PDB file of C-alpha atoms and ligand atoms in Angstrom:
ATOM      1  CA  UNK A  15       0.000   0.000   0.000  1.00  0.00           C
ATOM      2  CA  UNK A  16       1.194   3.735  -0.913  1.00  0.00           C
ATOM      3  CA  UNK A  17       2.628   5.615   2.219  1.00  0.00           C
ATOM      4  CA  UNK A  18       0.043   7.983   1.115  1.00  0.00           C
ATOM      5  CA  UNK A  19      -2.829   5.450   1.708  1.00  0.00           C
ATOM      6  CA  UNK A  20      -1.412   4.232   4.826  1.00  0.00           C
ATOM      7  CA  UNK A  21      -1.948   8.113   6.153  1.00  0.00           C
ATOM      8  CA  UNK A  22      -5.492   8.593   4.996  1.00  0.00           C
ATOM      9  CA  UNK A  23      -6.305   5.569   6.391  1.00  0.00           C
ATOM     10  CA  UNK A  24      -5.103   6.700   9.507  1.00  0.00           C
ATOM     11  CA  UNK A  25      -6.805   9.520   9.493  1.00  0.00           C
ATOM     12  CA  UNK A  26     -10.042   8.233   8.921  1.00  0.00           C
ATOM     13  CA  UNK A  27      -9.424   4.700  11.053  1.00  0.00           C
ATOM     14  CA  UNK A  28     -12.558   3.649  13.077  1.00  0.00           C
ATOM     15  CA  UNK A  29      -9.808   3.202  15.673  1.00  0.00           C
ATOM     16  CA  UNK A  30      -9.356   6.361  17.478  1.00  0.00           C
ATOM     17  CA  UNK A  31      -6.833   8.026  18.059  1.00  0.00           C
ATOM     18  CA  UNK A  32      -4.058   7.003  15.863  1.00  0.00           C
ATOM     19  CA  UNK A  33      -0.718   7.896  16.892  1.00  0.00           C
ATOM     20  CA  UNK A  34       2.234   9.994  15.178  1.00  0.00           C
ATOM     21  CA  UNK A  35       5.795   9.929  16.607  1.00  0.00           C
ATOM     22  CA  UNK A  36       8.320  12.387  16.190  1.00  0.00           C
ATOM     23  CA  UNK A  37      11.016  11.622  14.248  1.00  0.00           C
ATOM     24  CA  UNK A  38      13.743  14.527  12.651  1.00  0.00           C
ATOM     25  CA  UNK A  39      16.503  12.283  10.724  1.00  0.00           C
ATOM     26  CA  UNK A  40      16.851   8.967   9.299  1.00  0.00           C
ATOM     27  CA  UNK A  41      18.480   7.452  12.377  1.00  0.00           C
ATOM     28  CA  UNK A  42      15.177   8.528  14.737  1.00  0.00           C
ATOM     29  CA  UNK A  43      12.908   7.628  11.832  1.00  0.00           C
ATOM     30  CA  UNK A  44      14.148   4.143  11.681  1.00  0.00           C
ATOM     31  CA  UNK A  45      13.653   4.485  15.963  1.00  0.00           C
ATOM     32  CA  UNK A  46       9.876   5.256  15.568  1.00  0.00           C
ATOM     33  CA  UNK A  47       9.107   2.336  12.939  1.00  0.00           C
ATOM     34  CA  UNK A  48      11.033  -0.208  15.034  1.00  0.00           C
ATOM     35  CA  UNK A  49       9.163   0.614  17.979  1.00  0.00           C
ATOM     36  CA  UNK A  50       5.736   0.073  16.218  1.00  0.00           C
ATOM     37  CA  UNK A  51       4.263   3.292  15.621  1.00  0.00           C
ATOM     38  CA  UNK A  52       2.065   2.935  12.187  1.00  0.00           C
ATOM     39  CA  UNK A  53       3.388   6.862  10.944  1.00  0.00           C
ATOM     40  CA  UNK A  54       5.828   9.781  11.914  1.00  0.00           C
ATOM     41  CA  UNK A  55       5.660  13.443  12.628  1.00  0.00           C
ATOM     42  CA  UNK A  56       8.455  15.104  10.956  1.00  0.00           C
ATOM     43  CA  UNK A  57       8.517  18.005  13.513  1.00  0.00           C
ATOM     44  CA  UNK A  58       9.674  21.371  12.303  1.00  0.00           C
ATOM     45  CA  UNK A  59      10.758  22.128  15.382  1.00  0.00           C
ATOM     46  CA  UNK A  60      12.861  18.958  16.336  1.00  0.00           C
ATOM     47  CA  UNK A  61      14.124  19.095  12.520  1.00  0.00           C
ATOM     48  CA  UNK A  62      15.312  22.785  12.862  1.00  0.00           C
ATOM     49  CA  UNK A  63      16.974  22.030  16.494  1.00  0.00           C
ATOM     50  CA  UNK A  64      18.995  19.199  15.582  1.00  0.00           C
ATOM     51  CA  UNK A  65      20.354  21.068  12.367  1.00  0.00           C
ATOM     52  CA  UNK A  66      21.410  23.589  15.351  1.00  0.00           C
ATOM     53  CA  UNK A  67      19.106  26.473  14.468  1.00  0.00           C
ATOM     54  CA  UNK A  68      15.501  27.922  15.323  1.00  0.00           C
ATOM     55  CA  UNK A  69      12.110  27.255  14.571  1.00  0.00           C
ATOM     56  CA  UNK A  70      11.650  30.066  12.140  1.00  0.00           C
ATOM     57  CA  UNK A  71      12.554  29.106   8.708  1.00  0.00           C
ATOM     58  CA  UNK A  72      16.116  29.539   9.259  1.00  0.00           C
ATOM     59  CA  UNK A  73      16.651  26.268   7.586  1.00  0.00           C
ATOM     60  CA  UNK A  74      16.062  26.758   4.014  1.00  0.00           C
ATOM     61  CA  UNK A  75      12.897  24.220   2.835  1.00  0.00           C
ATOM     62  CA  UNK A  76      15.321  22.375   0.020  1.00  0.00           C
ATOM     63  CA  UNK A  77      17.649  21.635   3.351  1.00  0.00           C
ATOM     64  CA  UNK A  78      14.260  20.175   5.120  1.00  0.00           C
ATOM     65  CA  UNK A  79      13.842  18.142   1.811  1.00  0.00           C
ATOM     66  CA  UNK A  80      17.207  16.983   1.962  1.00  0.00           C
ATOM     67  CA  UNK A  81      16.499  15.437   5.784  1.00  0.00           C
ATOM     68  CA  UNK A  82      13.045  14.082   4.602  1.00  0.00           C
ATOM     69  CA  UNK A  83      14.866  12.466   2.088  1.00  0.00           C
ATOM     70  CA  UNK A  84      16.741  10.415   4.254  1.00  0.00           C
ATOM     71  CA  UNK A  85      14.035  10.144   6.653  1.00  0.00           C
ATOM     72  CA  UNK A  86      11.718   8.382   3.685  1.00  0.00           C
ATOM     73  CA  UNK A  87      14.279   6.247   2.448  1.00  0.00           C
ATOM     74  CA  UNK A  88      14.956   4.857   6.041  1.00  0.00           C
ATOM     75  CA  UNK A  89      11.002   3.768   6.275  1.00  0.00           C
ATOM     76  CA  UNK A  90       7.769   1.886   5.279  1.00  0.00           C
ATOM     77  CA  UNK A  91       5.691   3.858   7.160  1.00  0.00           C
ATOM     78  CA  UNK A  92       4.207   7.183   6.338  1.00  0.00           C
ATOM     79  CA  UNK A  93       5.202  10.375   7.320  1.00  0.00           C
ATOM     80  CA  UNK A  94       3.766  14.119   7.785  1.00  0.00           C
ATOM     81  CA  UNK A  95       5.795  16.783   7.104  1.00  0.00           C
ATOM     82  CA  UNK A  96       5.319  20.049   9.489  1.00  0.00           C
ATOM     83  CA  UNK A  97       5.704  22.138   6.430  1.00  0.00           C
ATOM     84  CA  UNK A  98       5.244  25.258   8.637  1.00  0.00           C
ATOM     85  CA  UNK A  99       3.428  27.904   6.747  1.00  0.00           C
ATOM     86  CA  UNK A 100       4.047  26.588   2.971  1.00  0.00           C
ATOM     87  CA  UNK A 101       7.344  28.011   2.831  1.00  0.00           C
ATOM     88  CA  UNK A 102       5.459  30.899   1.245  1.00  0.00           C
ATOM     89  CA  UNK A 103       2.607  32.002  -0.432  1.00  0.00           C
ATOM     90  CA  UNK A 104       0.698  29.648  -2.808  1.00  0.00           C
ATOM     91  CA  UNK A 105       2.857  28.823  -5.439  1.00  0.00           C
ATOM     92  CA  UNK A 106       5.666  28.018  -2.612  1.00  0.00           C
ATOM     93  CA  UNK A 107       3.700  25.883  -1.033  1.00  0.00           C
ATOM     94  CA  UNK A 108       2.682  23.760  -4.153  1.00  0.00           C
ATOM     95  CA  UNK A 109       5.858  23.406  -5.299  1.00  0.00           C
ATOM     96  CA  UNK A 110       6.617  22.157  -1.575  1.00  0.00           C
ATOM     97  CA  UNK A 111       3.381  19.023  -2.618  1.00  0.00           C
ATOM     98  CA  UNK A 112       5.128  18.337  -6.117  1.00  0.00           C
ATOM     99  CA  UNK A 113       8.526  17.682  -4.384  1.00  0.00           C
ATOM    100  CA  UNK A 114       7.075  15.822  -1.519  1.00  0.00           C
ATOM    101  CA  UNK A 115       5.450  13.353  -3.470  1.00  0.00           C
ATOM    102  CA  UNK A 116       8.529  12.618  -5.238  1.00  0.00           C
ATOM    103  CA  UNK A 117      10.358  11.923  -1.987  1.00  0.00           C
ATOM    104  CA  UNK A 118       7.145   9.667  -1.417  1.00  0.00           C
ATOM    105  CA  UNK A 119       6.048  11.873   1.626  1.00  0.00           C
ATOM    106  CA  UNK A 120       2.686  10.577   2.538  1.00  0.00           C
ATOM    107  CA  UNK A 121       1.438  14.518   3.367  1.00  0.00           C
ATOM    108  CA  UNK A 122       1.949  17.426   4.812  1.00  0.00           C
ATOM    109  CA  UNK A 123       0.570  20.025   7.420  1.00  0.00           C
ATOM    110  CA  UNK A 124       0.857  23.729   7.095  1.00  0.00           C
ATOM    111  CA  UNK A 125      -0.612  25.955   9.173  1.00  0.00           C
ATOM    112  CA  UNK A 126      -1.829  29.354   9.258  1.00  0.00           C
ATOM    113  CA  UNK A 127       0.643  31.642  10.166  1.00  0.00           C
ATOM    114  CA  UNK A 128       2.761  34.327   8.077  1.00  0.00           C
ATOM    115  CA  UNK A 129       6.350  33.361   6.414  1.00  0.00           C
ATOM    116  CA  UNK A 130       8.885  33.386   8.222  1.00  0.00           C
ATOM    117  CA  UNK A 131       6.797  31.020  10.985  1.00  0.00           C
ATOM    118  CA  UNK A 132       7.310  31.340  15.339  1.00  0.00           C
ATOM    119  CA  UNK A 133       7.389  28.684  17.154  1.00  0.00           C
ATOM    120  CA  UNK A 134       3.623  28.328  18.344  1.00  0.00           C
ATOM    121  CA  UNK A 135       5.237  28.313  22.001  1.00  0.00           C
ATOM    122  CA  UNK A 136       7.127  31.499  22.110  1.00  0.00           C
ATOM    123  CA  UNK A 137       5.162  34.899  22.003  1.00  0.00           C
ATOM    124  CA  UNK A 138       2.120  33.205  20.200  1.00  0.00           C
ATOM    125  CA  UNK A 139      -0.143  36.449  21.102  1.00  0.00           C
ATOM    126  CA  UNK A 140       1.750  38.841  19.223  1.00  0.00           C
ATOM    127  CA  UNK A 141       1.906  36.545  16.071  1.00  0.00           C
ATOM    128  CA  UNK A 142      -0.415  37.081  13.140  1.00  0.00           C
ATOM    129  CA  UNK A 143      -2.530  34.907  11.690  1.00  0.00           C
ATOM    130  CA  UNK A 144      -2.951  34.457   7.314  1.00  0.00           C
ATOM    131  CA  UNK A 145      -6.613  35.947   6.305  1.00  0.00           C
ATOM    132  CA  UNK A 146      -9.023  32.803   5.816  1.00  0.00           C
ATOM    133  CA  UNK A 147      -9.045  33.696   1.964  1.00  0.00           C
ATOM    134  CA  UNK A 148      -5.363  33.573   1.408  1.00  0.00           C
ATOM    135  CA  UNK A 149      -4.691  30.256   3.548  1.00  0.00           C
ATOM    136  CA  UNK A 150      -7.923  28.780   1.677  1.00  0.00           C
ATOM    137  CA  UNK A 151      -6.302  29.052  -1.550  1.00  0.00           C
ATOM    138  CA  UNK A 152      -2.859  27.560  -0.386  1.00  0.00           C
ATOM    139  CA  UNK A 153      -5.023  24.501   0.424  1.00  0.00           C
ATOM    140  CA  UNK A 154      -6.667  24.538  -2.731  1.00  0.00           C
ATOM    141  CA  UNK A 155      -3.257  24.974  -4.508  1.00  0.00           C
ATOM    142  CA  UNK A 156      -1.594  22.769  -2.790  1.00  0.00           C
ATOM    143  CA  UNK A 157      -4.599  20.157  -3.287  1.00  0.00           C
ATOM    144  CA  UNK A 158      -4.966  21.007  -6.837  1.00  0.00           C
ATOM    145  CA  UNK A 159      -1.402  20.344  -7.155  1.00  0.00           C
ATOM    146  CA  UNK A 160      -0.866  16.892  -5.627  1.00  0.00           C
ATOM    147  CA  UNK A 161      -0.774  14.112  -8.365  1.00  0.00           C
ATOM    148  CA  UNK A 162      -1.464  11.099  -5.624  1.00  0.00           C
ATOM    149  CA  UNK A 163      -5.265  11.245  -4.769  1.00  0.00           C
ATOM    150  CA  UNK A 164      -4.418   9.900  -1.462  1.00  0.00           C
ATOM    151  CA  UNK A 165      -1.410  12.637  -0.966  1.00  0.00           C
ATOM    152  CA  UNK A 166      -2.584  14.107   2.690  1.00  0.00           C
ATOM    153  CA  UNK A 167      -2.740  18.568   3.534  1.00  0.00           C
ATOM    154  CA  UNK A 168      -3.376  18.730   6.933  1.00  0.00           C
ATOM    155  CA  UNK A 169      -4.599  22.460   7.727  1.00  0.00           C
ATOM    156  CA  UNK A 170      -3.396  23.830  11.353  1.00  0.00           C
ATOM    157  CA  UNK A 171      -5.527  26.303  12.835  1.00  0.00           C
ATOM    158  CA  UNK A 172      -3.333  28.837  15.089  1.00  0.00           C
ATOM    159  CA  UNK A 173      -6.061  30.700  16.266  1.00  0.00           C
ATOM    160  CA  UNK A 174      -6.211  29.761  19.986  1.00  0.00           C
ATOM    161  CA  UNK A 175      -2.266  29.980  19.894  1.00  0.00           C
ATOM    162  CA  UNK A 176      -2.806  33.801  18.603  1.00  0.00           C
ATOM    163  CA  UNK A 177      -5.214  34.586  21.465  1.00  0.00           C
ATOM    164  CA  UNK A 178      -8.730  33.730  19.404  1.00  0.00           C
ATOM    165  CA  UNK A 179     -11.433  31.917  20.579  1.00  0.00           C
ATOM    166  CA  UNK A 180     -13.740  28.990  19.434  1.00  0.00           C
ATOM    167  CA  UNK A 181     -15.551  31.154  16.862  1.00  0.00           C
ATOM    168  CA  UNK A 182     -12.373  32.250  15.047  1.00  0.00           C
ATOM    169  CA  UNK A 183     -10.857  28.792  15.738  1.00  0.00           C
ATOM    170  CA  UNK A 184     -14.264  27.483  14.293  1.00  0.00           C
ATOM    171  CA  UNK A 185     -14.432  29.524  11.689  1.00  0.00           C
ATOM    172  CA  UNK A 186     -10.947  29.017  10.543  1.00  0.00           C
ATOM    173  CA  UNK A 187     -11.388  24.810  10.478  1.00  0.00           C
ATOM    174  CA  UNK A 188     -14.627  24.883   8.616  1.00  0.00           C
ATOM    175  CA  UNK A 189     -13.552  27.200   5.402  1.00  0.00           C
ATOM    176  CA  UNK A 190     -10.147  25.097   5.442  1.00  0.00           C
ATOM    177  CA  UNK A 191     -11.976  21.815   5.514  1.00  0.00           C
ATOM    178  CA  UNK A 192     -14.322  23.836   2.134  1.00  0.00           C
ATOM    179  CA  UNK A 193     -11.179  24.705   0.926  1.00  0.00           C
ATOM    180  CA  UNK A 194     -10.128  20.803   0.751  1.00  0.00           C
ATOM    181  CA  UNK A 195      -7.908  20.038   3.796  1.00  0.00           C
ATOM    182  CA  UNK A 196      -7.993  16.477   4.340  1.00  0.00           C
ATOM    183  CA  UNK A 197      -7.635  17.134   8.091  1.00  0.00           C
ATOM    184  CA  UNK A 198      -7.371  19.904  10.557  1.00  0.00           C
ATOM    185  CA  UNK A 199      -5.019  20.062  13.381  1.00  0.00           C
ATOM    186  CA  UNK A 200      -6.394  22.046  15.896  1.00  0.00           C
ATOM    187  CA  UNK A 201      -3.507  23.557  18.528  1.00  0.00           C
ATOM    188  CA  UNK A 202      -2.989  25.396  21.845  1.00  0.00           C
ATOM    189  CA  UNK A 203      -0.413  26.131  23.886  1.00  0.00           C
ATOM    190  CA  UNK A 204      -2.291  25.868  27.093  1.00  0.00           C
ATOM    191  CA  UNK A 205      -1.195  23.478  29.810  1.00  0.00           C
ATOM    192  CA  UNK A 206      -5.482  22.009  30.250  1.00  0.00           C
ATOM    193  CA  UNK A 207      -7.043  20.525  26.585  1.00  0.00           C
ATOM    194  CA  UNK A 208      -9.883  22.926  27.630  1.00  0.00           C
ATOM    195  CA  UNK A 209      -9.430  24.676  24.016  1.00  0.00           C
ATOM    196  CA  UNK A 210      -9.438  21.206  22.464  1.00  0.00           C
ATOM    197  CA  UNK A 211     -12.469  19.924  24.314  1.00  0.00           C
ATOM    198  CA  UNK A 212     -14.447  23.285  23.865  1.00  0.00           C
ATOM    199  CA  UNK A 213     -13.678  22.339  19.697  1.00  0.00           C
ATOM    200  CA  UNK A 214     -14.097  19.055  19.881  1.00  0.00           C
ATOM    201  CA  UNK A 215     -17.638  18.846  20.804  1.00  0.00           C
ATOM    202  CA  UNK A 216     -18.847  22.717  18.612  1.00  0.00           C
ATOM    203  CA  UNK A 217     -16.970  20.471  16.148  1.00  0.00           C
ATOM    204  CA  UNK A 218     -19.232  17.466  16.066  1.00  0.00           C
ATOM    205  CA  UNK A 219     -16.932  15.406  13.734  1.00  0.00           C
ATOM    206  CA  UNK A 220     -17.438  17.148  11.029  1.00  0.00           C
ATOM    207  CA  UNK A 221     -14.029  15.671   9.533  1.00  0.00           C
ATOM    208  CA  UNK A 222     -11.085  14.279  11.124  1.00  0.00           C
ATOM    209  CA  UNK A 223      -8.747  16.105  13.683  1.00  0.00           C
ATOM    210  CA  UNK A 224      -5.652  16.137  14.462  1.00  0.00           C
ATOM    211  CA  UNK A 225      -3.834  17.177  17.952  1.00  0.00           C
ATOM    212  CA  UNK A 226      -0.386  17.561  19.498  1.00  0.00           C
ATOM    213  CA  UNK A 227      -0.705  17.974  23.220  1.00  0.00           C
ATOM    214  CA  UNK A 228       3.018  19.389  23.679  1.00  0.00           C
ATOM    215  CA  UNK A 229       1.787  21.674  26.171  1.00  0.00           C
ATOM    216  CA  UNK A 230      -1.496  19.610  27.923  1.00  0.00           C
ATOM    217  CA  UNK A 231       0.905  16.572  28.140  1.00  0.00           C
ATOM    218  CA  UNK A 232      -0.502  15.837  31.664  1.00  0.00           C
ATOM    219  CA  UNK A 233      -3.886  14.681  30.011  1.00  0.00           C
ATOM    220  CA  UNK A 234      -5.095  11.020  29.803  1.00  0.00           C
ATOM    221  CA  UNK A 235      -5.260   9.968  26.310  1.00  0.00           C
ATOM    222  CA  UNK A 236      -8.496   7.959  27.144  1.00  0.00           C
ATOM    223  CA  UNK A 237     -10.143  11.803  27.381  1.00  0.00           C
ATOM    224  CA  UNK A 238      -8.647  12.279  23.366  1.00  0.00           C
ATOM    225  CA  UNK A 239     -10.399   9.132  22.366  1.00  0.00           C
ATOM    226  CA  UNK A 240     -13.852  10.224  24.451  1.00  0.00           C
ATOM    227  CA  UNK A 241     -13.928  13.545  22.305  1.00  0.00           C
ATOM    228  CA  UNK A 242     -13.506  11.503  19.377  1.00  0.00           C
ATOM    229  CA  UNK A 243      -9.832  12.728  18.378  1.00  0.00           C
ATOM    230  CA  UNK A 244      -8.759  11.056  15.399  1.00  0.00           C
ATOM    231  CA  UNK A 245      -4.336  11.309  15.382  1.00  0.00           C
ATOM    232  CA  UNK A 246      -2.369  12.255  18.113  1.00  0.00           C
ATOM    233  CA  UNK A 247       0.959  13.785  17.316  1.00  0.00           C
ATOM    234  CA  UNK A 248       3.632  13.096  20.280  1.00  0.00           C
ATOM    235  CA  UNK A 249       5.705  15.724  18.375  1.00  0.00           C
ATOM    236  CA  UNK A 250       8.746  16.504  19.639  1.00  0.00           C
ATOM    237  CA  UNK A 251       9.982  13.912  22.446  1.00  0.00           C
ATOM    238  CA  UNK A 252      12.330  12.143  20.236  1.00  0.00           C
ATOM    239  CA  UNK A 253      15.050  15.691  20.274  1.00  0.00           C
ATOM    240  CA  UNK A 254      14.129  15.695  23.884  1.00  0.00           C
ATOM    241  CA  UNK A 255      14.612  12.874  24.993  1.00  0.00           C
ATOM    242  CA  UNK A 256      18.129  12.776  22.859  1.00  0.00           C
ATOM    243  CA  UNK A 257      19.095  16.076  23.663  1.00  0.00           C
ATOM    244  CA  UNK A 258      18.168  15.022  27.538  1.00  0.00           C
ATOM    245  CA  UNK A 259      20.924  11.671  26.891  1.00  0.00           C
ATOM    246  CA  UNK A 260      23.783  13.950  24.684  1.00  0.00           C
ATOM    247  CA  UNK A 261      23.760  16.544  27.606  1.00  0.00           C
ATOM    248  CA  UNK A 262      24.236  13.876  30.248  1.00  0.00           C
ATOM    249  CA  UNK A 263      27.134  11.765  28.583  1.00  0.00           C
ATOM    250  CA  UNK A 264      29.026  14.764  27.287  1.00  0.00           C
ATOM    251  CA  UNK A 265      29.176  15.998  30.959  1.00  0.00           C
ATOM    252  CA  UNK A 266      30.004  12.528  32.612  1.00  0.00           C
ATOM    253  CA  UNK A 267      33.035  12.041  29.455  1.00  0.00           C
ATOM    254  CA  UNK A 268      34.252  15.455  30.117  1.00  0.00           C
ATOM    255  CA  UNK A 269      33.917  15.080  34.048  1.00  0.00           C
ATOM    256  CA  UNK A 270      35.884  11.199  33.988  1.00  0.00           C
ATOM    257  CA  UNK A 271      38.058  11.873  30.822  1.00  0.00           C
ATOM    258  CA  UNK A 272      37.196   8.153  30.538  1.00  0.00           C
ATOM    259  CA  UNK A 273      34.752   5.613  28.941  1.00  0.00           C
ATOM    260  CA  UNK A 274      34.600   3.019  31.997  1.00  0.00           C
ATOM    261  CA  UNK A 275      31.172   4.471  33.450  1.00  0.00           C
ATOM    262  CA  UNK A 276      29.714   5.135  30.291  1.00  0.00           C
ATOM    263  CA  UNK A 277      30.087   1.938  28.339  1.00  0.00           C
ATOM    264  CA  UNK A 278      27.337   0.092  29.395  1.00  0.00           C
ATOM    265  CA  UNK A 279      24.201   2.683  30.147  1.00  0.00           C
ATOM    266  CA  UNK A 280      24.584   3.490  26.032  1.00  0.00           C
ATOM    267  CA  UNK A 281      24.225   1.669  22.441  1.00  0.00           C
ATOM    268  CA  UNK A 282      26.513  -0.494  21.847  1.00  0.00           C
ATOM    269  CA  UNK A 283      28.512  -0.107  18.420  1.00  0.00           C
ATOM    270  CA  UNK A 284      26.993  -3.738  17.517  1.00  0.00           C
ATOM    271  CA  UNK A 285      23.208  -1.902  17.853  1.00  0.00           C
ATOM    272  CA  UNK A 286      24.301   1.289  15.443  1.00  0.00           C
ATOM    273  CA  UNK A 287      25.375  -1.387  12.916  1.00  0.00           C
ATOM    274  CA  UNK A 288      21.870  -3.374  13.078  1.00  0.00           C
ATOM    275  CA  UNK A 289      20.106  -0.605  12.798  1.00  0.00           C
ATOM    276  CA  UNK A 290      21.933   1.156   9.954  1.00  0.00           C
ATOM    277  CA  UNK A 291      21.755  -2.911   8.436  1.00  0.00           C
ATOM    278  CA  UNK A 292      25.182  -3.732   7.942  1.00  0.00           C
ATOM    279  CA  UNK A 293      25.052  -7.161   7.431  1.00  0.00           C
ATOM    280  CA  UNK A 294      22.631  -6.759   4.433  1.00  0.00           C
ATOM    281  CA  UNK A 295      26.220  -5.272   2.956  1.00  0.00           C
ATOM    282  CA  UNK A 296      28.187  -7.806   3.959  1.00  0.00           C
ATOM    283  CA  UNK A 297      26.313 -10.242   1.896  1.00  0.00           C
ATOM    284  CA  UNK A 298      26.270  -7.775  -0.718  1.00  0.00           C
ATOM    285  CA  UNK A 299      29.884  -7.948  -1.023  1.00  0.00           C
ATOM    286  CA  UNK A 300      29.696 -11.396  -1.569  1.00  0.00           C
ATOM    287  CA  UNK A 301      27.771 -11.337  -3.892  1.00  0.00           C
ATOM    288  CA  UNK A 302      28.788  -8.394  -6.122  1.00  0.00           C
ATOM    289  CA  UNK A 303      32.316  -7.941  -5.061  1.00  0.00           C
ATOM    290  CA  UNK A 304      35.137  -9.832  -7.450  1.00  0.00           C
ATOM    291  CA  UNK A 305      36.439 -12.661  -5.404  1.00  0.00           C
ATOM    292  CA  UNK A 306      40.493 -11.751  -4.418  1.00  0.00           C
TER     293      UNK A 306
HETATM  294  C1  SPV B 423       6.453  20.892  15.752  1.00  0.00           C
HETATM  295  O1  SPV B 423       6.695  19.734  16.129  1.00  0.00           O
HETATM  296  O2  SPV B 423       7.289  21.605  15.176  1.00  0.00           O
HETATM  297  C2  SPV B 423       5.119  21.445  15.969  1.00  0.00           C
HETATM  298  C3  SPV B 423       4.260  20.847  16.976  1.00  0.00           C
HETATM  299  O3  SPV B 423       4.784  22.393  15.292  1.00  0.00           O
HETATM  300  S1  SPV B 423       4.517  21.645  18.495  1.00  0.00           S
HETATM  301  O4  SPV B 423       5.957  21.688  18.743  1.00  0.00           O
HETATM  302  O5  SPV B 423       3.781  20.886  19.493  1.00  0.00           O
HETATM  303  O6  SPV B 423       3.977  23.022  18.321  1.00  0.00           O
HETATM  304 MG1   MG B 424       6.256  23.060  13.978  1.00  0.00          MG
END
């Protein structure tokens, strides 16, 4: 089945929620399959931190292709790009669908913010959203665009994050959802899903929704699944949690100026061959390579 295929179903699965993992190179990509998750997040956040700059474009989108590259190569299972804001206006942002698909990207979410994009978590208030009509004919760009019927947009609405309420928020989902969104991801920044519930039920299931509880982390999924969420984006805890283990081992190496009491509490070398599938080459070579 098309990576593509595998999203929409997702989307759309009587099972609910789904589950995305964050993933932000081939190595964590690989990390997220293995441990059984059925699609990844490719978080613009997590993707721009581990290249070693911020969340606000500052990584060109040909050198977020270039990581999504390796990322889909590394994997069976879909993936959905943060694309941010498109990169752009319009014509940015389907040129951003006619690449994807070629790097067999199963879809992508852009939300509806002004280029260059903040992090939704720093200064959100003073950030301005795109007018409904402009972001509406992204979507239908970007949807017009796509040669894959199943290709996924996912359309984040920023309004709580810009200090709206449910009308706006409301507002915004249903003319993106006209406009041809496959999905909408609904977010907020507050640390209770009272936003989310408030949406959930004006929203009635009108079409499927997406959420990343970053911020409400403390809530029980079972709630999600009550309101009827349909994905669940766990979007960034991959960087964290590696950033969290780089941190600790850099101080303990620099602190011992020895390996003894780090050894064993990391991957071995053995486990970064098996996952990068170095024995497949190995038998490759015996194969291909002249006998000497
Ligand atoms: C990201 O992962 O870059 C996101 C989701 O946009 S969040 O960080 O939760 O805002
Ligand atoms: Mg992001």
């Amino acid at each position: 089945m098309k990576k593509s295929t595998k999203l929409k179903h997702l989307l759309n699965s009587p099972q609910k929620p789904e589950f995305l993992m964050e993933a932000h190179n081939g190595l964590s990509a690989k990390v997220v399959e293995e441990a059984g998750f059925k699609g990844i997040w490719a978080s613009g956040l997590s993707i721009s931190a581990s290249m070693g700059v911020r969340d606000n474009n500052e990584a060109s989108w040909t050198q977020v292709l270039d990581v999504l590259e390796f990322m889909s190569d590394a994997t069976t299972i879909p993936i959905l790009l943060d694309g941010d804001t498109g990169y752009g206006n319009f014509n940015n942002a389907r040129r951003l669908v006619k690449k994807l698909e070629q790097l067999d990207i199963a879809g992508v979410c852009i939300e509806d913010k002004i280029f260059p994009k903040s992090n939704s978590f720093i200064s959100g208030e003073t950030q301005s959203l795109a007018s409904i009509e402009e972001f509406c004919g992204k979507i239908k760009a970007m949807k017009d665009t796509q040669m894959d019927d199943d290709f996924i947009v996912v359309a984040r609405v920023e309004a709580f994050i810009a200090g709206w309420g449910l009308e706006e928020a409301l507002k915004r989902a249903d003319a993106y959802r006209q406009a041809g969104a496959d999905a909408i991801l609904i977010h907020s920044k507050k640390s209770h899903f009272n936003e989310i519930e408030e949406f959930m039920k004006a929203w009635n299931d009108r079409h499927p929704v997406v959420i990343a509880p970053t911020k409400y982390y403390s809530t029980p999924t079972e709630k999600f699944k009550n309101l009827g969420v349909n994905a669940v984006i766990w979007a960034n805890h991959n960087l964290r949690a590696s950033l969290t283990a780089m941190q600790k081992i850099s101080k303990q190496i620099l602190n011992d100026e020895s390996l003894i009491q780090v050894e064993d509490s990391i991957a071995s070398v053995e486990e970064i061959f098996r996952i990068q599938n170095a024995e497949e080459l190995q038998s490759a070579e015996k194969k291909y390579l002249p006998r000497t």
